[in-house]
Coordinates of C-alpha atoms and ligand atoms in Angstrom, one line a residue:
M144 CA 80.6 106.0 128.1
K145 CA 78.7 105.6 124.9
I146 CA 79.0 109.2 123.7
S147 CA 79.6 107.9 120.3
N148 CA 76.3 106.8 118.9
V149 CA 74.3 109.4 120.7
L150 CA 76.5 112.2 119.4
V151 CA 76.8 110.9 115.9
C152 CA 73.2 110.1 115.5
A153 CA 72.3 113.5 116.8
L154 CA 74.5 115.1 114.2
A155 CA 73.1 112.9 111.5
L156 CA 69.5 113.6 112.2
G157 CA 67.5 113.8 109.1
L158 CA 70.1 111.9 107.0
G159 CA 68.7 108.5 107.9
A160 CA 72.1 107.5 109.0
C161 CA 71.9 105.8 112.3
G162 CA 69.8 102.7 111.7
A163 CA 70.5 100.1 114.4
G164 CA 73.0 97.5 113.9
D165 CA 73.4 95.6 110.6
N166 CA 77.0 95.6 111.5
D167 CA 78.3 97.0 108.2
G168 CA 80.1 99.7 110.2
A169 CA 77.1 101.9 110.9
T170 CA 77.1 101.0 114.6
G171 CA 79.9 102.0 116.8
P172 CA 81.8 100.1 119.4
D173 CA 81.4 100.8 123.1
G174 CA 84.1 102.5 124.9
I175 CA 85.6 105.0 122.5
S176 CA 85.1 108.2 124.4
A177 CA 86.3 111.7 124.8
E178 CA 87.1 111.1 128.4
D179 CA 89.4 108.2 127.7
I180 CA 91.2 110.0 124.9
A181 CA 91.7 113.0 127.2
A182 CA 92.9 110.8 130.0
H183 CA 95.6 109.1 127.8
V184 CA 96.7 112.5 126.3
A185 CA 97.0 114.0 129.8
V186 CA 99.4 111.2 130.8
L187 CA 101.4 111.0 127.6
A188 CA 101.7 114.8 127.2
S189 CA 102.5 115.4 130.9
D190 CA 105.8 117.1 131.8
E191 CA 106.8 113.9 133.5
F192 CA 107.0 112.3 130.0
E193 CA 109.5 115.0 129.0
G194 CA 108.3 115.4 125.5
R195 CA 108.7 111.7 124.6
G196 CA 112.1 112.0 122.9
P197 CA 113.5 108.8 121.4
S198 CA 116.1 107.2 123.6
S199 CA 115.4 109.4 126.6
P200 CA 113.9 108.8 130.0
G201 CA 110.6 110.0 128.4
E202 CA 110.8 107.0 126.1
E203 CA 111.0 104.6 129.0
K204 CA 107.9 106.0 130.5
T205 CA 106.0 106.1 127.2
V206 CA 106.7 102.6 126.0
A207 CA 106.1 101.2 129.4
Y208 CA 102.7 102.9 129.5
L209 CA 101.7 101.7 126.1
A210 CA 102.8 98.1 126.7
A211 CA 101.0 98.1 130.1
Q212 CA 97.8 99.3 128.3
Y213 CA 98.0 96.6 125.6
K214 CA 98.6 94.0 128.2
A215 CA 95.7 95.1 130.3
M216 CA 93.5 94.8 127.2
G217 CA 94.6 91.3 126.7
L218 CA 96.3 91.9 123.4
Q219 CA 99.2 89.7 122.4
P220 CA 102.7 91.1 122.1
G221 CA 103.6 91.7 118.5
N222 CA 107.2 90.6 118.7
G223 CA 107.3 87.1 120.2
D224 CA 106.8 87.6 123.9
S225 CA 107.6 91.2 123.7
Y226 CA 105.6 94.3 122.8
F227 CA 108.8 96.0 121.7
Q228 CA 110.7 96.1 118.5
D229 CA 114.2 97.6 118.8
V230 CA 115.0 100.4 116.4
P231 CA 118.7 101.1 116.1
L232 CA 119.4 104.8 115.5
V233 CA 122.4 106.8 114.7
D234 CA 122.8 110.5 114.7
I235 CA 125.4 112.1 112.6
T236 CA 126.4 115.7 112.9
A237 CA 128.3 117.2 110.0
D238 CA 131.0 119.8 110.6
P239 CA 129.6 123.1 109.3
D240 CA 133.0 124.2 108.2
T241 CA 132.7 122.8 104.7
K242 CA 132.4 124.2 101.2
L243 CA 130.9 122.8 97.9
V244 CA 133.4 123.6 95.1
F245 CA 132.7 123.4 91.4
T246 CA 135.7 123.5 89.0
D247 CA 135.8 123.9 85.3
A248 CA 138.3 122.4 82.8
G249 CA 140.5 125.5 83.1
G250 CA 140.7 125.1 86.9
N251 CA 138.4 128.1 87.6
Q252 CA 136.4 127.5 90.8
I253 CA 133.2 128.7 92.4
S254 CA 132.3 127.7 95.9
F255 CA 129.2 127.7 98.1
D256 CA 129.0 128.0 101.8
Y257 CA 127.3 125.6 104.2
A258 CA 123.9 126.6 105.6
S259 CA 123.5 129.9 103.7
E260 CA 124.0 128.5 100.1
M261 CA 123.8 124.8 100.4
V262 CA 123.5 121.9 102.9
V263 CA 125.3 118.6 102.5
W264 CA 125.3 115.5 104.7
T265 CA 125.7 111.8 104.5
T266 CA 123.6 109.0 106.1
R267 CA 126.6 106.6 105.8
V268 CA 127.9 105.9 109.2
V269 CA 131.4 107.0 108.6
E270 CA 133.6 109.8 110.0
R271 CA 134.2 111.3 106.6
S272 CA 132.4 111.1 103.4
A273 CA 133.5 113.0 100.3
V274 CA 133.5 113.4 96.6
E275 CA 136.4 114.8 94.7
N276 CA 136.4 116.1 91.2
S277 CA 133.2 114.3 90.4
E278 CA 131.7 115.1 87.0
V279 CA 128.5 117.2 87.3
V280 CA 125.3 116.2 85.4
F281 CA 121.9 118.0 85.5
V282 CA 119.3 115.2 85.4
G283 CA 116.1 117.3 85.4
Y284 CA 113.7 115.8 87.9
G285 CA 115.8 112.7 88.4
I286 CA 112.8 110.5 87.9
V287 CA 112.4 106.9 86.6
A288 CA 108.6 106.2 86.4
P289 CA 107.6 103.5 84.0
E290 CA 103.9 104.0 84.7
Y291 CA 104.3 107.6 83.4
D292 CA 106.6 106.6 80.6
W293 CA 109.3 108.8 82.1
N294 CA 113.1 108.2 82.6
D295 CA 115.4 111.1 83.2
Y296 CA 118.4 108.7 83.5
E297 CA 117.8 106.9 80.2
G298 CA 121.0 106.0 78.5
L299 CA 123.0 107.8 81.1
D300 CA 125.7 106.4 83.3
V301 CA 126.1 108.5 86.5
A302 CA 128.4 106.1 88.4
G303 CA 130.7 108.2 90.5
K304 CA 129.1 111.4 89.3
T305 CA 127.3 114.3 91.0
V306 CA 123.7 114.8 89.9
I307 CA 121.8 118.1 90.2
I308 CA 118.0 117.5 90.5
L309 CA 114.9 119.6 90.5
V310 CA 112.5 119.2 93.3
N311 CA 108.8 118.0 92.8
D312 CA 107.7 116.6 89.4
P313 CA 106.8 117.7 85.9
G314 CA 103.1 117.5 86.7
F315 CA 103.5 120.2 89.3
A316 CA 105.8 122.3 87.2
T317 CA 103.5 122.4 84.2
G318 CA 100.2 122.1 85.9
D319 CA 99.3 119.7 83.1
E320 CA 96.7 117.3 84.6
D321 CA 97.9 114.6 82.1
L322 CA 101.5 114.7 83.3
F323 CA 102.0 112.6 86.5
T324 CA 99.1 113.8 88.7
G325 CA 99.1 117.4 87.8
R326 CA 99.7 119.8 90.7
A327 CA 99.3 117.0 93.3
M328 CA 102.7 115.9 94.2
T329 CA 103.6 112.3 93.4
Y330 CA 106.2 110.4 95.4
Y331 CA 108.6 111.1 92.5
G332 CA 108.5 114.7 93.6
R333 CA 109.7 114.1 97.1
W334 CA 113.3 114.8 98.0
T335 CA 113.6 111.3 99.6
Y336 CA 112.8 109.7 96.2
K337 CA 115.4 111.8 94.5
F338 CA 118.2 110.5 96.8
E339 CA 116.9 106.9 96.6
E340 CA 116.9 107.0 92.8
A341 CA 120.3 108.6 92.5
A342 CA 121.7 105.9 94.8
R343 CA 120.1 103.2 92.6
Q344 CA 121.8 104.9 89.6
G345 CA 125.2 104.7 91.3
A346 CA 125.7 108.5 91.7
A347 CA 128.3 109.6 94.2
A348 CA 126.5 112.8 95.1
A349 CA 123.0 114.2 94.6
L350 CA 122.1 117.8 95.1
V351 CA 118.5 118.9 95.0
V352 CA 117.8 122.5 93.9
H353 CA 115.6 124.2 96.4
Q354 CA 112.7 126.2 95.0
T355 CA 110.1 127.4 97.5
A356 CA 106.9 126.7 95.6
P357 CA 107.6 123.2 94.4
A358 CA 109.3 122.2 97.7
A359 CA 106.3 123.6 99.6
Y360 CA 108.7 125.2 102.2
G361 CA 111.3 127.9 102.3
W362 CA 115.1 127.6 102.5
D363 CA 114.9 128.2 106.3
T364 CA 113.2 124.9 106.7
V365 CA 115.8 123.1 104.6
R366 CA 118.6 124.8 106.6
N367 CA 117.1 124.2 110.0
S368 CA 116.2 120.6 109.2
W369 CA 119.5 119.5 107.7
T370 CA 122.0 121.2 109.9
G371 CA 122.8 119.9 113.4
P372 CA 122.4 116.2 114.3
Q373 CA 120.7 114.1 111.7
F374 CA 119.1 110.9 112.9
S375 CA 118.9 107.9 110.7
L376 CA 118.3 104.2 111.0
E377 CA 121.5 102.3 111.4
A378 CA 121.3 99.4 109.0
E379 CA 123.8 96.5 109.4
N380 CA 125.8 97.7 106.3
G381 CA 126.2 101.2 108.0
N382 CA 124.0 102.7 105.3
M383 CA 126.8 102.2 102.7
D384 CA 124.2 101.5 100.0
R385 CA 123.0 105.1 100.5
I386 CA 124.6 107.9 98.4
A387 CA 127.9 109.2 99.7
I388 CA 126.8 112.9 99.7
E389 CA 123.3 114.1 99.8
G390 CA 122.4 117.8 99.8
W391 CA 120.3 120.8 98.8
I392 CA 121.5 123.9 97.0
T393 CA 119.6 127.2 97.0
E394 CA 118.0 128.3 93.8
Q395 CA 120.4 131.2 93.8
S396 CA 123.4 128.8 94.0
A397 CA 122.0 126.8 91.1
R398 CA 121.5 129.9 89.0
I399 CA 125.1 131.0 89.6
L400 CA 126.4 127.5 88.8
F401 CA 124.4 127.3 85.6
E402 CA 125.4 130.8 84.6
H403 CA 129.1 129.9 84.9
T404 CA 128.5 127.0 82.5
G405 CA 126.8 129.2 80.0
V406 CA 123.5 127.5 80.5
D407 CA 120.4 129.5 81.4
F408 CA 118.8 127.8 84.4
D409 CA 115.2 128.6 83.4
T410 CA 115.8 127.2 80.0
A411 CA 117.3 124.0 81.4
A412 CA 114.5 123.7 84.0
A413 CA 111.9 124.1 81.3
A414 CA 113.5 121.4 79.1
A415 CA 113.2 119.1 82.1
M416 CA 109.4 119.3 82.0
S417 CA 109.3 117.3 78.8
R418 CA 109.7 113.6 78.1
D419 CA 112.3 114.5 75.5
F420 CA 114.6 116.0 78.1
E421 CA 118.2 115.0 77.8
P422 CA 120.4 115.2 80.8
R423 CA 123.1 117.9 80.6
H424 CA 126.7 117.6 81.4
L425 CA 127.7 120.9 82.9
G426 CA 131.4 120.6 82.2
R427 CA 132.3 121.0 85.8
T428 CA 133.4 118.8 88.6
A429 CA 132.2 118.9 92.2
S430 CA 134.2 118.5 95.4
V431 CA 132.9 118.4 98.9
A432 CA 133.6 116.6 102.1
V433 CA 131.6 116.1 105.3
D434 CA 133.3 115.3 108.6
N435 CA 130.9 113.7 111.1
V436 CA 130.4 113.3 114.8
I437 CA 128.6 110.0 115.2
R438 CA 126.4 108.9 118.1
H439 CA 124.7 105.5 118.3
S440 CA 121.4 105.1 120.2
S441 CA 118.3 103.0 120.0
S442 CA 114.6 103.3 120.5
R443 CA 111.5 101.1 120.3
N444 CA 108.3 100.6 118.4
V445 CA 105.5 99.2 120.5
V446 CA 103.4 96.5 118.8
A447 CA 100.4 94.6 119.9
V448 CA 98.2 92.2 118.0
L449 CA 94.6 90.9 118.2
P450 CA 94.6 87.5 116.3
G451 CA 91.9 87.2 113.7
S452 CA 89.1 84.8 114.3
E453 CA 89.1 83.2 110.8
V454 CA 92.2 84.4 108.8
P455 CA 94.8 85.2 111.5
D456 CA 97.6 85.3 109.0
E457 CA 96.2 88.4 107.2
Y458 CA 96.5 91.7 108.9
F459 CA 95.0 95.2 109.2
I460 CA 97.4 97.7 110.8
Y461 CA 96.6 100.8 112.8
M462 CA 99.5 103.0 113.5
A463 CA 100.5 106.3 115.2
H464 CA 103.8 107.7 116.3
W465 CA 104.4 107.9 120.0
D466 CA 107.5 110.1 119.9
H467 CA 107.8 113.9 119.9
L468 CA 110.7 116.4 120.1
G469 CA 111.7 115.7 123.7
L470 CA 113.1 118.5 125.9
D471 CA 115.5 121.3 125.2
P472 CA 117.3 122.4 128.3
S473 CA 118.7 125.5 126.5
I474 CA 115.2 127.0 126.4
E475 CA 114.5 129.3 129.3
G476 CA 111.3 128.5 131.1
D477 CA 109.3 125.7 129.5
G478 CA 111.6 123.6 127.3
I479 CA 109.4 120.5 127.2
Y480 CA 107.9 119.7 123.8
N481 CA 104.8 117.9 125.2
G482 CA 103.5 117.1 121.8
A483 CA 99.9 116.8 123.1
L484 CA 98.2 117.0 119.7
D485 CA 101.3 115.7 117.9
N486 CA 101.0 112.9 118.6
A487 CA 99.8 112.0 122.1
S488 CA 96.4 112.4 120.6
G489 CA 96.9 109.9 117.8
T490 CA 98.5 107.6 120.3
A491 CA 95.4 107.9 122.5
A492 CA 93.2 107.1 119.5
L493 CA 95.3 104.0 118.8
L494 CA 94.8 102.8 122.4
E495 CA 91.0 103.5 122.2
L496 CA 90.8 101.5 118.9
A497 CA 92.8 98.7 120.5
Q498 CA 90.5 98.7 123.5
A499 CA 87.4 98.7 121.2
F500 CA 88.6 95.7 119.2
A501 CA 89.9 93.8 122.2
S502 CA 86.4 94.1 123.8
L503 CA 84.6 92.6 120.9
E504 CA 82.9 89.3 121.7
K505 CA 84.2 87.9 118.4
S506 CA 87.4 89.2 116.9
P507 CA 87.3 90.3 113.3
R508 CA 88.2 87.7 110.6
R509 CA 91.6 89.1 110.0
S510 CA 94.2 90.0 112.7
M511 CA 94.5 93.6 113.9
I512 CA 97.9 95.1 114.5
F513 CA 98.3 98.2 116.8
M514 CA 101.6 99.8 116.4
S515 CA 103.1 102.9 118.1
V516 CA 106.2 103.8 116.1
T517 CA 109.1 105.9 117.2
A518 CA 111.3 108.6 115.8
E519 CA 108.7 110.0 113.3
E520 CA 109.9 113.5 114.0
Q521 CA 113.5 112.5 113.0
G522 CA 112.3 111.3 109.6
L523 CA 109.7 108.4 109.9
L524 CA 112.5 106.2 111.3
G525 CA 110.5 103.8 113.4
S526 CA 108.1 103.1 110.6
A527 CA 110.9 102.8 108.1
H528 CA 112.6 100.3 110.4
Y529 CA 109.3 98.3 110.7
A530 CA 108.9 98.4 106.9
A531 CA 112.4 97.0 106.4
N532 CA 112.0 94.5 109.3
P533 CA 108.3 93.7 109.4
L534 CA 107.0 91.6 112.3
F535 CA 104.1 90.4 110.1
P536 CA 104.7 89.9 106.4
L537 CA 103.9 93.0 104.4
H538 CA 102.4 90.9 101.6
K539 CA 99.9 89.6 104.2
T540 CA 99.2 93.0 105.5
V541 CA 96.0 93.8 103.7
A542 CA 95.9 97.6 104.4
G543 CA 96.3 100.1 107.2
L544 CA 95.4 103.5 108.7
N545 CA 97.7 106.1 110.2
M546 CA 96.8 108.7 112.8
D547 CA 98.9 111.9 113.4
G548 CA 96.9 114.4 115.4
L549 CA 93.2 114.4 116.3
N550 CA 90.5 116.9 116.0
I551 CA 90.4 119.1 119.1
I552 CA 87.9 121.8 117.9
G553 CA 84.6 119.8 118.1
P554 CA 82.4 118.0 115.6
T555 CA 83.0 118.7 111.9
A556 CA 80.9 117.8 108.9
E557 CA 83.8 116.3 107.0
I558 CA 87.0 114.3 107.5
T559 CA 89.8 115.0 105.0
V560 CA 91.9 112.3 103.4
T561 CA 95.5 113.3 102.9
G562 CA 96.6 111.6 99.7
Y563 CA 93.0 111.2 98.5
G564 CA 92.6 109.3 95.2
M565 CA 95.4 106.8 95.8
S566 CA 93.7 103.7 96.9
E567 CA 90.4 101.9 97.2
L568 CA 90.5 102.6 101.0
D569 CA 89.0 106.0 100.1
A570 CA 85.8 104.2 99.2
V571 CA 85.8 102.2 102.4
L572 CA 86.1 105.4 104.4
Q573 CA 83.5 107.1 102.2
K574 CA 81.0 104.4 102.9
A575 CA 81.7 104.6 106.6
A576 CA 81.4 108.4 106.6
E577 CA 78.1 108.3 104.7
A578 CA 76.7 105.8 107.2
R579 CA 77.5 108.2 110.0
G580 CA 76.1 111.2 108.2
R581 CA 79.5 112.7 107.4
R582 CA 81.4 113.4 104.2
I583 CA 85.0 113.0 103.2
D584 CA 87.0 115.7 101.5
P585 CA 90.1 115.3 99.4
D586 CA 93.4 116.7 100.7
P587 CA 93.0 120.5 100.4
K588 CA 96.7 120.9 99.5
P589 CA 97.8 117.9 97.5
E590 CA 100.7 119.9 96.1
Y591 CA 102.3 119.9 99.6
G592 CA 102.9 116.1 99.3
S593 CA 101.8 115.6 102.9
Y594 CA 101.0 112.0 102.2
Y595 CA 104.7 111.4 102.0
R596 CA 105.4 113.0 105.4
S597 CA 103.9 110.6 108.0
D598 CA 104.5 107.0 109.0
H599 CA 102.0 105.2 106.8
F600 CA 104.1 106.3 103.9
E601 CA 106.9 103.9 104.8
L602 CA 104.5 101.0 104.4
A603 CA 102.9 102.5 101.3
K604 CA 106.3 102.6 99.8
M605 CA 106.5 98.8 100.3
G606 CA 103.2 98.5 98.5
V607 CA 100.8 98.2 101.5
P608 CA 97.7 100.3 100.8
M609 CA 97.5 102.9 103.6
I610 CA 95.0 105.6 104.3
Y611 CA 95.8 108.8 106.2
P612 CA 92.7 110.7 107.3
N613 CA 92.9 114.0 109.0
S614 CA 90.7 116.4 111.0
G615 CA 88.1 118.4 109.1
I616 CA 87.6 122.1 109.6
D617 CA 83.9 122.5 108.7
H618 CA 82.7 122.9 112.3
L619 CA 79.0 121.8 112.6
E620 CA 78.0 124.9 114.5
K621 CA 80.6 127.5 113.8
G622 CA 81.5 126.8 110.2
V623 CA 84.6 126.6 108.0
A624 CA 86.0 130.0 108.9
Y625 CA 86.1 129.0 112.6
G626 CA 87.7 125.6 111.8
Q627 CA 90.3 127.2 109.5
A628 CA 91.1 129.9 112.1
M629 CA 91.6 127.3 114.8
S630 CA 93.8 125.2 112.5
D631 CA 95.9 128.3 111.5
K632 CA 96.2 129.2 115.2
Y633 CA 97.6 125.8 116.1
R634 CA 100.1 126.0 113.2
A635 CA 101.3 129.5 114.3
E636 CA 101.3 129.1 118.1
R637 CA 101.7 125.4 119.0
Y638 CA 102.9 123.2 116.1
H639 CA 106.3 121.7 117.1
M640 CA 106.6 124.1 120.0
P641 CA 106.6 123.6 123.8
T642 CA 103.1 125.1 123.7
D643 CA 101.6 122.0 122.2
E644 CA 100.2 121.0 125.6
F645 CA 97.1 119.2 126.7
D646 CA 94.2 121.6 127.5
E647 CA 91.1 120.5 129.4
T648 CA 89.0 122.8 127.2
W649 CA 89.7 120.7 124.1
D650 CA 86.5 119.6 122.6
L651 CA 87.1 116.0 121.7
S652 CA 83.7 115.1 120.5
G653 CA 84.8 115.6 116.9
A654 CA 87.8 113.3 117.6
V655 CA 85.5 110.6 118.8
A656 CA 83.5 110.9 115.6
D657 CA 86.6 110.6 113.6
V658 CA 88.0 107.6 115.6
L659 CA 84.6 105.9 115.0
L660 CA 85.3 106.2 111.3
Y661 CA 88.8 104.7 111.8
Y662 CA 87.2 101.9 113.6
D663 CA 84.7 101.3 110.8
V664 CA 87.4 101.2 108.2
G665 CA 89.5 98.7 110.1
L666 CA 86.5 96.6 110.9
A667 CA 85.3 96.6 107.3
V668 CA 88.6 95.6 105.9
A669 CA 89.4 93.0 108.6
N670 CA 86.0 91.4 108.1
S671 CA 86.2 91.4 104.3
D672 CA 87.9 88.9 102.0
Q673 CA 88.8 91.8 99.6
W674 CA 92.2 93.2 99.2
P675 CA 91.9 96.9 98.7
N676 CA 94.3 98.0 96.0
W677 CA 96.0 101.2 94.9
Y678 CA 94.4 103.0 92.0
V679 CA 96.2 102.7 88.6
T680 CA 97.6 106.3 88.9
S681 CA 99.4 105.5 92.1
A682 CA 103.1 104.9 92.1
F683 CA 102.6 102.2 94.7
R684 CA 100.4 99.9 92.7
N685 CA 103.2 98.2 90.7
I686 CA 105.2 97.8 93.9
R687 CA 102.2 96.0 95.5
I688 CA 101.6 93.8 92.5
A689 CA 105.3 92.8 92.5
S690 CA 105.3 92.1 96.2
L691 CA 102.3 89.9 96.0
R692 CA 103.7 88.0 93.0
A693 CA 107.1 87.5 94.6
A694 CA 105.4 86.1 97.7
K695 CA 103.3 83.8 95.6
R696 CA 106.4 82.5 93.8
G697 CA 108.1 82.0 97.1
Q698 CA 105.3 79.8 98.4
Ligands
ZN264 ZN1 103.2 113.9 114.1

């Protein structure tokens, strides 16, 4: 059904938007429809699919459904003769009966309890990981960012030591628009970065100080997320290149620790906001051990490809995670996390896009990859595995677009871009939106760092320019207040709950309008000979340049 053009042109009346077909993205493909999206979501989010937990019977059904769809469309398997890429997972459960102990030169100790005052874990696949009497150093934000002329580890050797790190970045802390990217969180502000950098520096343990505003979530979230089984990818080296002990401590714990060392926490934290910051030895050692229960499992990414008609060895990638939280038998009544919006809807959009491109008479110049990744909910693991083991070279992957949740409230004037201002893909989407009489809005909450919290990010981190558009709230008839209320309602009543179920009253006309824009972006990039780049303020630009150079040298 061609709801697309009719609807969008109707919305765009008076804006001169819907001129017929000069194929610069202003005309839509056939076949992207609300009915089709609803039909896919109804299947994927049905109770029969058991919440699509990785390595569960729900996974079997989900990946079989996706592969069958791709096959029926005539798309080629992305991994040799298979649509599947195996993703080895491990889940590690730390014994909660552990304490984090700091000792001074005189042997005086203070200790912090697991869950209430700190959480610690290891991603190393070992039964026991520990640090003993490891010297403690406060390294401020723990950031090495040459493009911002910032290095908290300068002249410091932290081999074998325990580093204490502030969350977020100095731009957020000071609100200074000239420091990093001001209030908008850079990747250097994410906890994942803190642990990666501490590992590169050779630290034995890294503890991030939780503060609610800069973290963008409360201690409850930290405690709930990092206690119980922790999934990670299982690299061949058993993740031994990761840091031995990772963890968070509450702000209160940090204050107590600093007070014991005679250092005022606020003064130390303020010093960390400046380039002149000097790391501070706290005159204490840290000791902590985690005992683990380890369980190995495996899951699958599903990957299909439409070879390009002219430059088949260059790629545009569409991605959406297929997994959700599975089922919880301990819940009385409905314990199935159907994940209809999150992310059966994005998965349905991916299938619609695949169908639209597969039906073209002539394929785009460049190849199109359609990838459903697994274990997003466990920490972007399927996409991280793909980024580490790409089926198509990342330096030949021109750009990509990720979908996590569609608009279910009806047509909106705008589409938002999470991580707006990072790459030239913004301009591609802008052009497509204007052609369809819509506008794009920046991420309304860039300080939350949402760009670093869905699958595209794992590819961005490797340098591939990735755009992550999200639903608008400015409802065409009912306005912003309505859209905001619907969004808040979803957060409060359905997000990551068994109530995220498919509902036939969803108005998917806005989703269709958004998916048409996603189509336009992919088509424009795939038909172009341009290589969209990161803007100079992006932490990923240097990574991309290095990756393209390395590939060139290797040729
Ligand atoms: Zn999601």
